[in-house]
Amino acid sequence: MGDEKALTRRAEDFSAWYNEVVLRAELADYSPVRGSMVIRPYGYAIWENIQRGLDGMFKATGHQNAYFPLLIPQSFLEREKEHIEGFAPEVAVVTHAGGRELEEPLVIRPTSETIIYAMFAKWVQSYRDLPLLINQWANVVRWEMRTRLFLRTAEFLWQEGHTAHATEAEAEEEARRMLGVYRQFMDEWMAMPPVLGRKTESERFAGAVRTYSCEALMQDNKALQAGTSHNLGQNFSRQFGLTFQSETGTEEYAWNTSWGVSTRLVGGLVMTHGDDVGIVVPPMLAPYQVVIVPIYRTDADRSVVLEKAHRVAALLRDEDIRVHVDGRDGMTPGAKFYEWERKGVPLRIEIGPKDVAQQQVVVVLRVAHGDVPRKESISDTGGLVTIPGRLHRYQAALFQAALERREANSHRGVREYSKLQELIEDTGGFVYAGWCGSAECERKVKEDTKATIRVLPFEEFRTPEAPDRCVVCGGEAVEEAVWARAY
RNA sequence: CGGGGCGUGGCGCAGUCCGGUUAGCGCGCCUGCUUUGGGAGCAGGAGGUCGUCAGUUCGAAUCUGACCGCCCCGACCA
């Protein structure tokens, strides 16, 4: 790969394209440990921006960060029956430490419900202690059979929110609120508009009463579960003795929620916006929103061009734009253009002797949308102030393009099973159709097409005319379902 | 775990079928000069126990056996 200049095209082999793009944009690299990856500085910078955005939103909704241990007593995991059944196959266990066998094995957290609710039980006595709204940024380990950079790795980074409430209604409200926070983040920061809804029983989180999900549609028309939020009911509070004394003096079990997004979002970003040149990063998440490439021939040109480049950079920094001057010598401008395009930088500014003489700069967008020219010259005086607006419009255009792609690949009102099969096999995308609510019909579709019900969509995503028949068995439809193959 | 592919300088590969003595090529890297508005050119240079172990042979990157690892496709999952 290293030297081959052209990337595999998406249409040719999407999966090969994805791997090449991730490696060549220097987002991540394979590590010596099977199934785990190294997140490189450029990829980590994107993750840091994701963290920054979400963290602000969590705090604005009243949550606080804390940190719980990586190692959990095995017995904790085993207390909630469904939970251990769901996670047992993929849990890594520490059996030895300090040179001898441990009395009780410790599991490396695949998720932290058990240890967190055990601690909540110590901290909560009264209804006055509720709600307890905690988030943690952490790593977790799930020993998956098959791994893919960012999308599924043995160890990954995420955030997991865990809350305790006095009433069922409050917990339900919280679970839905945080799903909404995810949606807002995916729309506004990632320009990756998801479809929201509830998971079916078979796709529900192990130990939850209800699971809600944000499902995004990738460019290969496969769905990506981008964020989930769970109403845990009292399943964990009962197992860990998380009780409180109510206003009327009775002892009650608390109601819990948990919700999370992971470094998988970076993979979603790649597969939502990337093209045959490389990744495309929305300005809100871009490590560099603007990269300035100086162009010069002589030493005299070099000093005046670099001087201007740094002056422009300083000006943009005053506007809170993340800007980088690529002053590397011995690399031609063309090579720099390709590199930053591969890395998805939203806006490039070229400054050469001509631009110094004419008091202008050349601005080039990573991707042109609509009538906006990809490349234009703008003046030093009136032009540079337009850059924040240009980035803003670019962000909006990426969102619009992703939304249009999602809708163009959403097939509504599918009534015949053969049509559903044909759509899944041939074109992919989200297939909206009626469902009778039976696990058998769900399983049949999975066996026949590998597609699953991604969500039972919330009202705003539903087709105006509700389906009356189950697309599989023809029985009465109780809900509209969104089917797709998924990552 | 089933199927497929692959382990050779930092990266990508050729050489392996048909063993033969200095193991090649491209990219990258280092030095110098010329270059620089879409992946620069020339010259010189550094860098390799050919995945591991055992065997066959006068001789193994090449043949045999075992093992290890990685990637891709599937079943399971954020």
Coordinates of C-alpha atoms (C1' of nucleotides) in Angstrom, one line a residue:
Chain A
M1 CA 0.0 0.0 0.0
G2 CA 2.6 2.5 1.2
D3 CA 3.7 3.6 -2.2
E4 CA 0.7 2.8 -4.3
K5 CA -0.8 6.2 -4.8
A6 CA -4.3 5.4 -5.8
L7 CA -6.7 4.1 -3.1
T8 CA -9.0 1.1 -3.8
R9 CA -12.2 2.7 -5.0
R10 CA -15.3 2.4 -2.8
A11 CA -17.4 0.9 -5.6
E12 CA -14.7 -1.7 -6.2
D13 CA -14.3 -3.1 -2.6
F14 CA -15.7 -1.0 0.2
S15 CA -14.1 -3.0 2.9
A16 CA -10.6 -2.8 1.3
W17 CA -11.2 1.0 0.8
Y18 CA -12.1 1.4 4.4
N19 CA -9.0 -0.3 5.7
E20 CA -6.7 1.6 3.4
V21 CA -8.3 4.9 4.2
V22 CA -8.0 4.4 7.9
L23 CA -4.4 3.4 7.6
R24 CA -3.4 6.0 5.1
A25 CA -5.1 8.9 6.9
E26 CA -3.0 7.7 9.9
L27 CA -6.1 7.3 12.1
A28 CA -5.0 4.0 13.4
D29 CA -2.6 1.1 12.9
Y30 CA -2.7 -2.6 13.7
S31 CA -1.1 -3.5 17.0
P32 CA 0.9 -6.6 18.0
V33 CA -2.1 -7.9 19.8
R34 CA -4.7 -9.7 17.7
G35 CA -7.8 -7.6 17.2
S36 CA -6.6 -4.5 19.0
M37 CA -5.4 -1.4 17.4
V38 CA -3.3 1.7 18.1
I39 CA -5.1 5.0 17.6
R40 CA -2.6 7.3 16.1
P41 CA -2.3 11.0 16.9
Y42 CA -4.5 12.2 14.0
G43 CA -7.2 9.6 14.8
Y44 CA -7.0 10.4 18.5
A45 CA -7.3 14.1 17.8
I46 CA -10.7 13.3 16.1
W47 CA -11.7 11.2 19.1
E48 CA -10.7 14.0 21.5
N49 CA -13.0 16.4 19.6
I50 CA -15.8 13.8 19.8
Q51 CA -15.1 13.6 23.6
R52 CA -15.1 17.4 23.9
G53 CA -18.4 17.7 22.2
L54 CA -20.2 15.0 24.0
D55 CA -18.7 15.8 27.4
G56 CA -20.0 19.3 27.1
M57 CA -23.5 18.0 26.3
F58 CA -23.4 15.5 29.2
K59 CA -22.4 18.2 31.6
A60 CA -25.1 20.6 30.3
T61 CA -27.6 17.9 31.1
G62 CA -26.4 17.6 34.6
H63 CA -24.0 14.7 34.5
Q64 CA -20.7 14.4 36.3
N65 CA -17.6 12.4 35.3
A66 CA -16.1 9.7 37.5
Y67 CA -13.9 6.8 37.1
F68 CA -14.4 3.2 38.1
P69 CA -11.9 0.3 38.0
L70 CA -11.0 -1.7 35.0
L71 CA -11.1 -5.0 36.9
I72 CA -14.4 -6.4 38.2
P73 CA -14.9 -9.4 40.5
Q74 CA -16.3 -12.2 38.4
S75 CA -19.1 -12.7 40.8
F76 CA -20.4 -9.2 40.2
L77 CA -20.9 -9.9 36.5
E78 CA -22.7 -13.1 37.3
R79 CA -25.3 -11.5 39.5
E80 CA -27.6 -10.3 36.7
K81 CA -28.5 -13.5 34.8
E82 CA -29.2 -12.0 31.4
H83 CA -26.2 -9.8 31.7
I84 CA -23.7 -12.5 32.2
E85 CA -25.3 -14.7 29.6
G86 CA -24.9 -11.9 27.1
F87 CA -21.4 -11.0 27.9
A88 CA -19.7 -14.3 29.1
P89 CA -18.4 -15.4 25.7
E90 CA -16.5 -12.2 25.1
V91 CA -15.1 -11.5 28.5
A92 CA -11.4 -11.6 29.2
V93 CA -10.5 -12.9 32.7
V94 CA -7.5 -12.3 34.9
T95 CA -6.7 -15.4 36.9
H96 CA -3.2 -14.7 38.1
A97 CA -1.5 -11.7 39.7
G98 CA 1.3 -11.1 42.0
G99 CA 2.8 -14.3 41.0
R100 CA 0.0 -16.5 42.1
E101 CA -3.5 -17.6 41.3
L102 CA -6.2 -15.2 42.5
E103 CA -8.8 -16.4 44.9
E104 CA -11.5 -14.9 42.8
P105 CA -10.9 -14.3 39.1
L106 CA -11.3 -10.7 37.9
V107 CA -12.9 -9.9 34.6
I108 CA -11.7 -7.0 32.5
R109 CA -14.8 -4.9 32.1
P110 CA -16.8 -5.4 29.0
T111 CA -19.1 -2.7 30.4
S112 CA -19.4 -1.4 33.9
E113 CA -23.0 -1.7 35.1
T114 CA -22.2 -4.2 37.8
I115 CA -19.4 -2.3 39.5
I116 CA -21.0 1.0 39.2
Y117 CA -24.3 0.0 40.6
A118 CA -22.5 -1.8 43.4
M119 CA -20.9 1.6 44.3
F120 CA -24.2 3.4 43.8
A121 CA -25.7 1.2 46.4
K122 CA -23.2 2.5 48.9
W123 CA -23.8 6.1 48.0
V124 CA -27.6 6.3 47.8
Q125 CA -29.7 6.2 50.9
S126 CA -32.4 8.7 50.4
Y127 CA -34.6 9.9 47.5
R128 CA -32.7 13.2 48.1
D129 CA -29.6 11.4 46.7
L130 CA -31.4 10.9 43.4
P131 CA -31.1 11.3 40.6
L132 CA -27.5 10.2 40.5
L133 CA -26.1 11.1 37.1
I134 CA -22.6 9.7 36.3
N135 CA -20.6 9.3 33.2
Q136 CA -17.2 7.7 32.7
W137 CA -14.7 7.8 29.9
A138 CA -13.0 4.5 29.8
N139 CA -11.6 1.5 27.9
V140 CA -13.4 -1.8 27.7
V141 CA -12.5 -5.2 26.4
R142 CA -14.7 -7.6 24.5
W143 CA -13.1 -10.6 22.9
E144 CA -14.8 -10.5 19.6
M145 CA -14.4 -13.2 17.0
R146 CA -13.8 -10.9 14.1
T147 CA -12.4 -7.4 14.5
R148 CA -12.2 -4.3 12.2
L149 CA -10.4 -1.1 12.8
F150 CA -12.6 1.2 14.9
L151 CA -15.8 -0.7 14.1
R152 CA -15.0 -3.7 16.3
T153 CA -11.8 -4.1 18.2
A154 CA -11.0 -6.3 21.2
E155 CA -10.3 -3.2 23.3
F156 CA -12.1 0.1 22.6
L157 CA -12.6 3.5 24.1
W158 CA -16.0 4.8 25.0
Q159 CA -18.1 6.7 27.4
E160 CA -20.7 5.0 29.5
G161 CA -23.3 6.9 31.4
H162 CA -25.0 5.4 34.4
T163 CA -27.8 6.9 36.3
A164 CA -30.1 6.1 39.1
H165 CA -33.6 7.6 39.6
A166 CA -36.4 7.5 42.0
T167 CA -39.1 6.6 39.5
E168 CA -39.5 4.5 36.4
A169 CA -40.8 7.5 34.5
E170 CA -37.7 9.5 35.3
A171 CA -35.4 6.7 34.2
E172 CA -37.4 6.4 30.9
E173 CA -37.1 10.1 30.4
E174 CA -33.4 10.0 31.0
A175 CA -32.8 7.1 28.6
R176 CA -34.6 9.0 25.9
R177 CA -33.0 12.3 26.7
M178 CA -29.5 10.8 26.3
L179 CA -30.5 9.2 23.0
G180 CA -31.6 12.7 21.9
V181 CA -28.2 14.0 23.0
Y182 CA -26.5 11.4 20.8
R183 CA -28.7 12.3 18.0
Q184 CA -27.9 16.0 18.3
F185 CA -24.2 15.3 18.5
M186 CA -24.4 13.0 15.4
D187 CA -26.4 15.6 13.5
E188 CA -24.5 18.8 14.5
W189 CA -21.0 17.6 15.1
M190 CA -20.6 14.5 12.9
A191 CA -23.0 15.4 10.1
M192 CA -24.1 11.8 10.4
P193 CA -27.9 11.8 10.8
P194 CA -29.2 8.6 12.5
V195 CA -32.6 7.0 12.6
L196 CA -33.8 6.7 16.2
G197 CA -35.9 4.0 17.8
R198 CA -36.3 1.1 20.1
K199 CA -34.6 -2.3 19.7
T200 CA -36.5 -5.5 19.5
E201 CA -36.2 -8.1 22.2
S202 CA -33.5 -10.0 20.4
E203 CA -31.4 -6.9 19.9
R204 CA -31.9 -5.6 23.4
F205 CA -28.9 -5.0 25.7
A206 CA -28.3 -7.9 28.1
G207 CA -29.9 -6.9 31.3
A208 CA -32.0 -4.0 30.0
V209 CA -35.7 -3.6 30.0
R210 CA -35.6 -1.5 26.9
T211 CA -32.8 -0.5 24.5
Y212 CA -33.0 2.6 22.3
S213 CA -30.5 3.1 19.4
C214 CA -29.2 5.6 16.9
E215 CA -28.7 3.8 13.6
A216 CA -26.7 5.5 10.9
L217 CA -26.5 4.4 7.2
M218 CA -23.1 4.0 5.8
Q219 CA -22.1 4.5 2.1
D220 CA -22.2 0.8 1.4
N221 CA -25.8 0.9 2.6
K222 CA -25.1 -1.1 5.7
A223 CA -26.3 0.2 9.1
L224 CA -24.1 1.2 11.9
Q225 CA -25.3 1.1 15.5
A226 CA -23.8 4.3 16.5
G227 CA -25.1 4.8 20.0
T228 CA -27.4 3.1 22.5
S229 CA -29.3 4.1 25.5
H230 CA -30.9 1.6 27.9
N231 CA -33.7 1.7 30.4
L232 CA -32.4 -0.9 32.9
G233 CA -35.5 -0.8 35.1
Q234 CA -34.7 -2.3 38.5
N235 CA -32.8 -5.3 37.1
F236 CA -29.4 -4.1 38.5
S237 CA -30.6 -2.3 41.5
R238 CA -32.3 -5.4 42.8
Q239 CA -29.1 -7.5 42.4
F240 CA -26.8 -4.9 44.0
G241 CA -29.1 -3.7 46.7
L242 CA -29.4 -0.2 45.3
T243 CA -32.2 1.0 47.4
F244 CA -33.4 4.4 48.8
Q245 CA -35.9 5.6 51.3
S246 CA -38.7 7.4 49.7
E247 CA -40.4 10.6 50.7
T248 CA -43.1 8.6 52.4
G249 CA -40.5 6.5 54.3
T250 CA -40.7 3.3 52.3
E251 CA -37.6 1.4 51.0
E252 CA -37.5 1.3 47.2
Y253 CA -35.3 0.0 44.5
A254 CA -33.8 2.7 42.3
W255 CA -34.4 2.8 38.5
N256 CA -31.3 2.8 36.3
T257 CA -30.2 3.8 32.8
S258 CA -27.0 3.3 30.9
W259 CA -25.9 4.7 27.6
G260 CA -22.8 4.7 25.5
V261 CA -21.0 5.6 22.4
S262 CA -17.5 4.4 21.4
T263 CA -14.5 5.0 19.1
R264 CA -16.7 3.2 16.6
L265 CA -18.0 6.7 15.8
V266 CA -14.7 7.4 14.1
G267 CA -15.4 4.4 11.8
G268 CA -18.9 5.8 11.2
L269 CA -17.4 9.2 10.3
V270 CA -15.1 7.5 7.7
M271 CA -17.9 5.5 6.2
T272 CA -20.3 8.4 6.1
H273 CA -18.2 11.0 4.4
G274 CA -15.1 9.4 3.0
D275 CA -14.5 9.4 -0.8
D276 CA -12.1 7.8 -3.2
V277 CA -9.4 10.4 -2.2
G278 CA -9.5 9.7 1.5
I279 CA -11.5 10.6 4.6
V280 CA -13.6 13.7 4.9
V281 CA -13.8 15.3 8.3
P282 CA -16.6 17.8 9.2
P283 CA -15.1 21.0 10.6
M284 CA -16.6 20.5 14.0
L285 CA -14.4 17.4 14.5
A286 CA -11.4 18.2 12.3
P287 CA -8.1 18.3 14.1
Y288 CA -7.1 21.0 11.6
Q289 CA -10.0 22.9 10.1
V290 CA -7.7 24.8 7.8
V291 CA -4.2 23.8 6.5
I292 CA -2.1 26.5 4.9
V293 CA 0.3 25.3 2.2
P294 CA 3.0 27.8 1.3
I295 CA 4.4 27.8 -2.2
Y296 CA 7.7 29.3 -3.2
R297 CA 10.7 29.0 -5.5
T298 CA 13.4 31.2 -4.1
D299 CA 14.6 31.9 -0.6
A300 CA 13.3 35.4 -1.0
D301 CA 9.8 34.1 -1.9
R302 CA 10.0 31.6 0.9
S303 CA 10.5 34.1 3.6
V304 CA 7.7 36.4 2.4
V305 CA 5.3 33.6 1.7
L306 CA 5.9 32.0 5.1
E307 CA 5.6 35.3 6.8
K308 CA 2.2 35.8 5.2
A309 CA 1.1 32.2 6.0
H310 CA 1.8 32.7 9.7
R311 CA 0.1 36.0 9.6
V312 CA -3.1 34.5 8.1
A313 CA -2.9 31.6 10.5
A314 CA -2.8 34.0 13.5
L315 CA -5.7 35.9 12.1
L316 CA -7.7 32.7 11.8
R317 CA -6.7 31.5 15.2
D318 CA -8.2 34.7 16.6
E319 CA -11.5 33.4 15.1
D320 CA -11.0 30.1 17.0
I321 CA -10.2 28.2 13.9
R322 CA -7.9 25.3 14.2
V323 CA -5.2 26.0 11.6
H324 CA -1.9 24.5 10.7
V325 CA 0.8 25.9 8.5
D326 CA 2.5 23.1 6.6
G327 CA 6.0 24.5 6.4
R328 CA 7.8 21.3 5.6
D329 CA 10.7 21.8 3.2
G330 CA 11.6 19.3 0.5
M331 CA 8.1 18.4 -0.1
T332 CA 6.3 19.8 -3.1
P333 CA 2.9 21.6 -2.7
G334 CA 1.2 18.9 -4.7
A335 CA 2.4 16.2 -2.3
K336 CA 1.0 18.2 0.6
F337 CA -2.3 18.7 -1.2
Y338 CA -2.7 15.0 -1.5
E339 CA -1.7 14.3 2.0
W340 CA -4.2 16.8 3.6
E341 CA -7.0 15.6 1.3
R342 CA -6.3 12.1 2.3
K343 CA -6.7 13.3 5.9
G344 CA -9.9 15.1 5.1
V345 CA -9.0 18.6 6.1
P346 CA -12.0 20.8 5.3
L347 CA -10.3 23.8 3.9
R348 CA -6.9 24.3 2.3
I349 CA -5.3 27.7 1.8
E350 CA -2.6 28.1 -0.8
I351 CA -0.3 31.0 -0.5
G352 CA 2.4 31.7 -3.2
P353 CA 4.3 34.7 -4.5
K354 CA 1.4 35.7 -6.7
D355 CA -0.9 35.7 -3.8
V356 CA 1.5 37.9 -1.8
A357 CA 1.7 40.3 -4.7
Q358 CA -2.0 40.5 -5.3
Q359 CA -2.9 40.5 -1.5
Q360 CA -5.0 37.4 -1.8
V361 CA -5.0 33.7 -0.9
V362 CA -6.4 30.7 -2.7
V363 CA -9.0 28.7 -0.7
V364 CA -9.8 25.1 -1.7
L365 CA -12.6 23.0 -0.1
R366 CA -12.0 19.3 0.4
V367 CA -15.4 18.6 -1.2
A368 CA -17.5 21.0 -3.2
H369 CA -21.3 20.9 -2.7
G370 CA -23.9 22.5 -5.0
D371 CA -22.9 25.8 -6.6
V372 CA -20.0 26.5 -4.2
P373 CA -16.8 26.5 -6.2
R374 CA -14.2 24.1 -4.9
K375 CA -11.4 26.6 -5.5
E376 CA -11.4 30.4 -5.4
S377 CA -9.1 33.3 -4.7
I378 CA -10.2 35.6 -1.9
S379 CA -8.7 38.9 -0.8
D380 CA -6.7 39.4 2.4
T381 CA -9.0 42.2 3.5
G382 CA -12.5 41.1 2.9
G383 CA -12.0 37.5 2.1
L384 CA -10.4 36.0 5.1
V385 CA -13.2 37.0 7.4
T386 CA -15.5 34.8 5.3
I387 CA -13.7 31.6 6.4
P388 CA -15.6 30.9 9.5
G389 CA -18.8 31.1 7.4
R390 CA -17.3 28.9 4.7
L391 CA -16.5 26.2 7.3
H392 CA -20.0 26.6 8.8
R393 CA -21.7 26.1 5.4
Y394 CA -19.4 23.2 4.6
Q395 CA -20.4 21.5 7.8
A396 CA -24.1 22.1 6.9
A397 CA -23.5 20.8 3.3
L398 CA -21.9 17.6 4.6
F399 CA -24.9 17.0 6.9
Q400 CA -27.4 17.7 4.0
A401 CA -25.5 15.3 1.7
A402 CA -25.5 12.6 4.3
L403 CA -29.2 13.1 5.1
E404 CA -30.1 13.0 1.4
R405 CA -28.1 9.8 0.9
R406 CA -29.8 8.2 3.8
E407 CA -33.2 9.1 2.5
A408 CA -32.4 8.1 -1.0
N409 CA -31.5 4.7 0.3
S410 CA -34.5 4.3 2.6
H411 CA -37.2 2.2 1.1
R412 CA -40.6 2.8 2.5
G413 CA -43.9 1.0 2.3
V414 CA -42.4 -2.4 1.4
R415 CA -45.3 -4.9 1.5
E416 CA -44.0 -8.0 -0.2
Y417 CA -41.4 -10.3 1.3
S418 CA -39.8 -10.9 -2.1
K419 CA -39.4 -7.1 -2.4
L420 CA -37.7 -6.9 1.0
Q421 CA -35.3 -9.7 0.0
E422 CA -34.6 -8.1 -3.3
L423 CA -33.9 -4.8 -1.7
I424 CA -31.6 -6.2 1.0
E425 CA -29.7 -8.4 -1.5
D426 CA -29.3 -5.9 -4.4
T427 CA -29.3 -2.4 -3.1
G428 CA -29.2 -2.5 0.7
G429 CA -30.2 0.5 2.8
F430 CA -33.0 0.9 5.3
V431 CA -36.1 -1.1 4.4
Y432 CA -39.2 0.2 6.2
A433 CA -41.9 -2.4 6.5
G434 CA -44.6 -3.8 8.8
W435 CA -43.8 -6.3 11.5
C436 CA -46.1 -8.5 13.5
G437 CA -43.9 -8.4 16.5
S438 CA -42.9 -12.1 16.4
A439 CA -39.3 -13.2 17.0
E440 CA -39.9 -15.9 14.4
C441 CA -40.5 -13.4 11.6
E442 CA -37.5 -11.4 12.7
R443 CA -35.3 -14.6 12.7
K444 CA -36.6 -15.7 9.3
V445 CA -35.5 -12.4 7.7
K446 CA -32.1 -12.8 9.3
E447 CA -31.7 -16.3 8.1
D448 CA -32.8 -15.4 4.6
T449 CA -31.1 -12.1 4.1
K450 CA -28.7 -11.5 7.0
A451 CA -30.7 -8.3 7.7
T452 CA -31.9 -7.5 11.2
I453 CA -34.4 -5.1 12.6
R454 CA -32.2 -2.1 13.3
V455 CA -34.9 -0.2 15.1
L456 CA -38.6 0.2 15.6
P457 CA -38.5 3.8 14.6
F458 CA -39.8 6.7 16.7
E459 CA -42.7 8.6 15.3
E460 CA -40.9 11.3 13.4
F461 CA -39.0 8.6 11.4
R462 CA -42.1 6.5 10.6
T463 CA -43.8 6.4 7.2
P464 CA -46.9 8.6 7.2
E465 CA -49.1 5.7 6.3
A466 CA -48.6 3.0 8.9
P467 CA -48.2 -0.5 7.5
D468 CA -51.0 -2.8 8.3
R469 CA -49.5 -6.2 7.4
C470 CA -46.3 -8.0 8.5
V471 CA -44.0 -8.1 5.5
V472 CA -42.9 -11.6 6.5
C473 CA -46.0 -13.5 7.5
G474 CA -48.7 -11.3 6.3
G475 CA -50.2 -11.2 9.8
E476 CA -51.4 -8.0 11.4
A477 CA -48.6 -5.4 11.8
V478 CA -48.1 -4.1 15.3
E479 CA -45.2 -1.8 14.3
E480 CA -43.2 -0.5 11.5
A481 CA -39.6 -1.8 11.5
V482 CA -36.4 -0.7 9.8
W483 CA -34.5 -3.7 8.4
A484 CA -30.9 -3.6 7.2
R485 CA -27.7 -5.4 7.1
A486 CA -25.5 -4.1 9.8
Y487 CA -21.9 -3.8 11.0
Chain B
rC1 C1' -14.5 -21.9 15.2
rG2 C1' -15.2 -23.0 9.4
rG3 C1' -13.3 -21.1 4.5
rG4 C1' -9.6 -18.2 1.8
rG5 C1' -5.0 -15.5 1.5
rC6 C1' -0.3 -14.1 3.3
rG7 C1' 4.5 -14.1 6.4
rU8 C1' 11.4 -11.9 2.4
rG9 C1' 15.2 -4.2 4.7
rG10 C1' 10.4 0.8 7.6
rC11 C1' 6.1 -0.2 3.8
rG12 C1' 4.3 -2.8 -0.7
rC13 C1' 6.0 -6.8 -3.5
rA14 C1' 9.2 -10.3 -7.0
rG15 C1' 12.0 -14.7 -6.5
rU16 C1' 9.6 -20.5 -4.1
rC17 C1' 6.5 -24.6 -8.9
rC18 C1' 12.0 -26.6 -11.2
rG19 C1' 17.4 -25.9 -4.5
rG20 C1' 23.2 -23.4 -6.7
rU21 C1' 27.1 -19.5 -3.7
rU22 C1' 27.0 -11.1 -4.2
rA23 C1' 18.5 -12.2 -2.3
rG24 C1' 16.2 -8.3 -6.3
rC25 C1' 12.5 -4.2 -7.5
rG26 C1' 9.3 0.1 -6.2
rC27 C1' 8.2 3.4 -2.3
rG28 C1' 10.1 5.5 2.0
rC29 C1' 14.8 7.0 4.7
rC30 C1' 20.0 9.7 4.9
rU31 C1' 23.6 13.3 2.2
rG32 C1' 24.4 16.9 -1.8
rC33 C1' 22.8 19.8 -5.9
rU34 C1' 18.8 21.4 -8.9
rU35 C1' 13.5 21.9 -7.9
rU36 C1' 8.5 23.6 -5.6
rG37 C1' 0.9 26.8 -8.1
rG38 C1' -1.6 18.9 -8.0
rG39 C1' 2.1 13.0 -5.7
rA40 C1' 9.9 16.5 -8.3
rG41 C1' 14.8 15.1 -10.8
rC42 C1' 19.8 13.5 -10.7
rA43 C1' 24.0 11.5 -8.0
rG44 C1' 25.7 9.0 -3.9
rG45 C1' 24.4 6.1 0.6
rA46 C1' 22.3 3.3 4.9
rG47 C1' 19.3 -0.7 5.9
rG48 C1' 17.5 -8.0 5.4
rU49 C1' 19.1 -14.2 11.2
rC50 C1' 13.9 -14.6 3.9
rG51 C1' 7.9 -15.8 10.6
rU52 C1' 9.9 -20.0 14.2
rC53 C1' 11.7 -24.8 15.1
rA54 C1' 13.2 -29.4 13.2
rG55 C1' 14.5 -32.4 8.9
rU56 C1' 16.3 -33.7 3.7
rU57 C1' 20.8 -32.1 1.0
rC58 C1' 27.6 -31.0 -0.7
rG59 C1' 24.3 -26.6 -0.7
rA60 C1' 17.6 -24.3 1.4
rA61 C1' 14.0 -17.9 0.9
rU62 C1' 13.1 -22.3 -2.5
rC63 C1' 11.8 -29.2 -0.8
rU64 C1' 9.3 -32.0 3.8
rG65 C1' 7.0 -31.7 8.7
rA66 C1' 5.3 -29.2 12.9
rC67 C1' 4.2 -24.7 15.2
rC68 C1' 3.3 -19.3 15.5
rG69 C1' 1.3 -14.9 13.7
rC70 C1' -1.5 -11.5 10.7
rC71 C1' -5.3 -10.0 7.1
rC72 C1' -9.9 -11.1 4.3
rC73 C1' -14.9 -13.7 4.0
rG74 C1' -18.7 -16.2 7.3
rA75 C1' -21.3 -17.5 12.3
rC76 C1' -21.3 -13.8 17.4
rC77 C1' -21.1 -8.5 18.8
rA78 C1' -20.7 -1.3 20.3

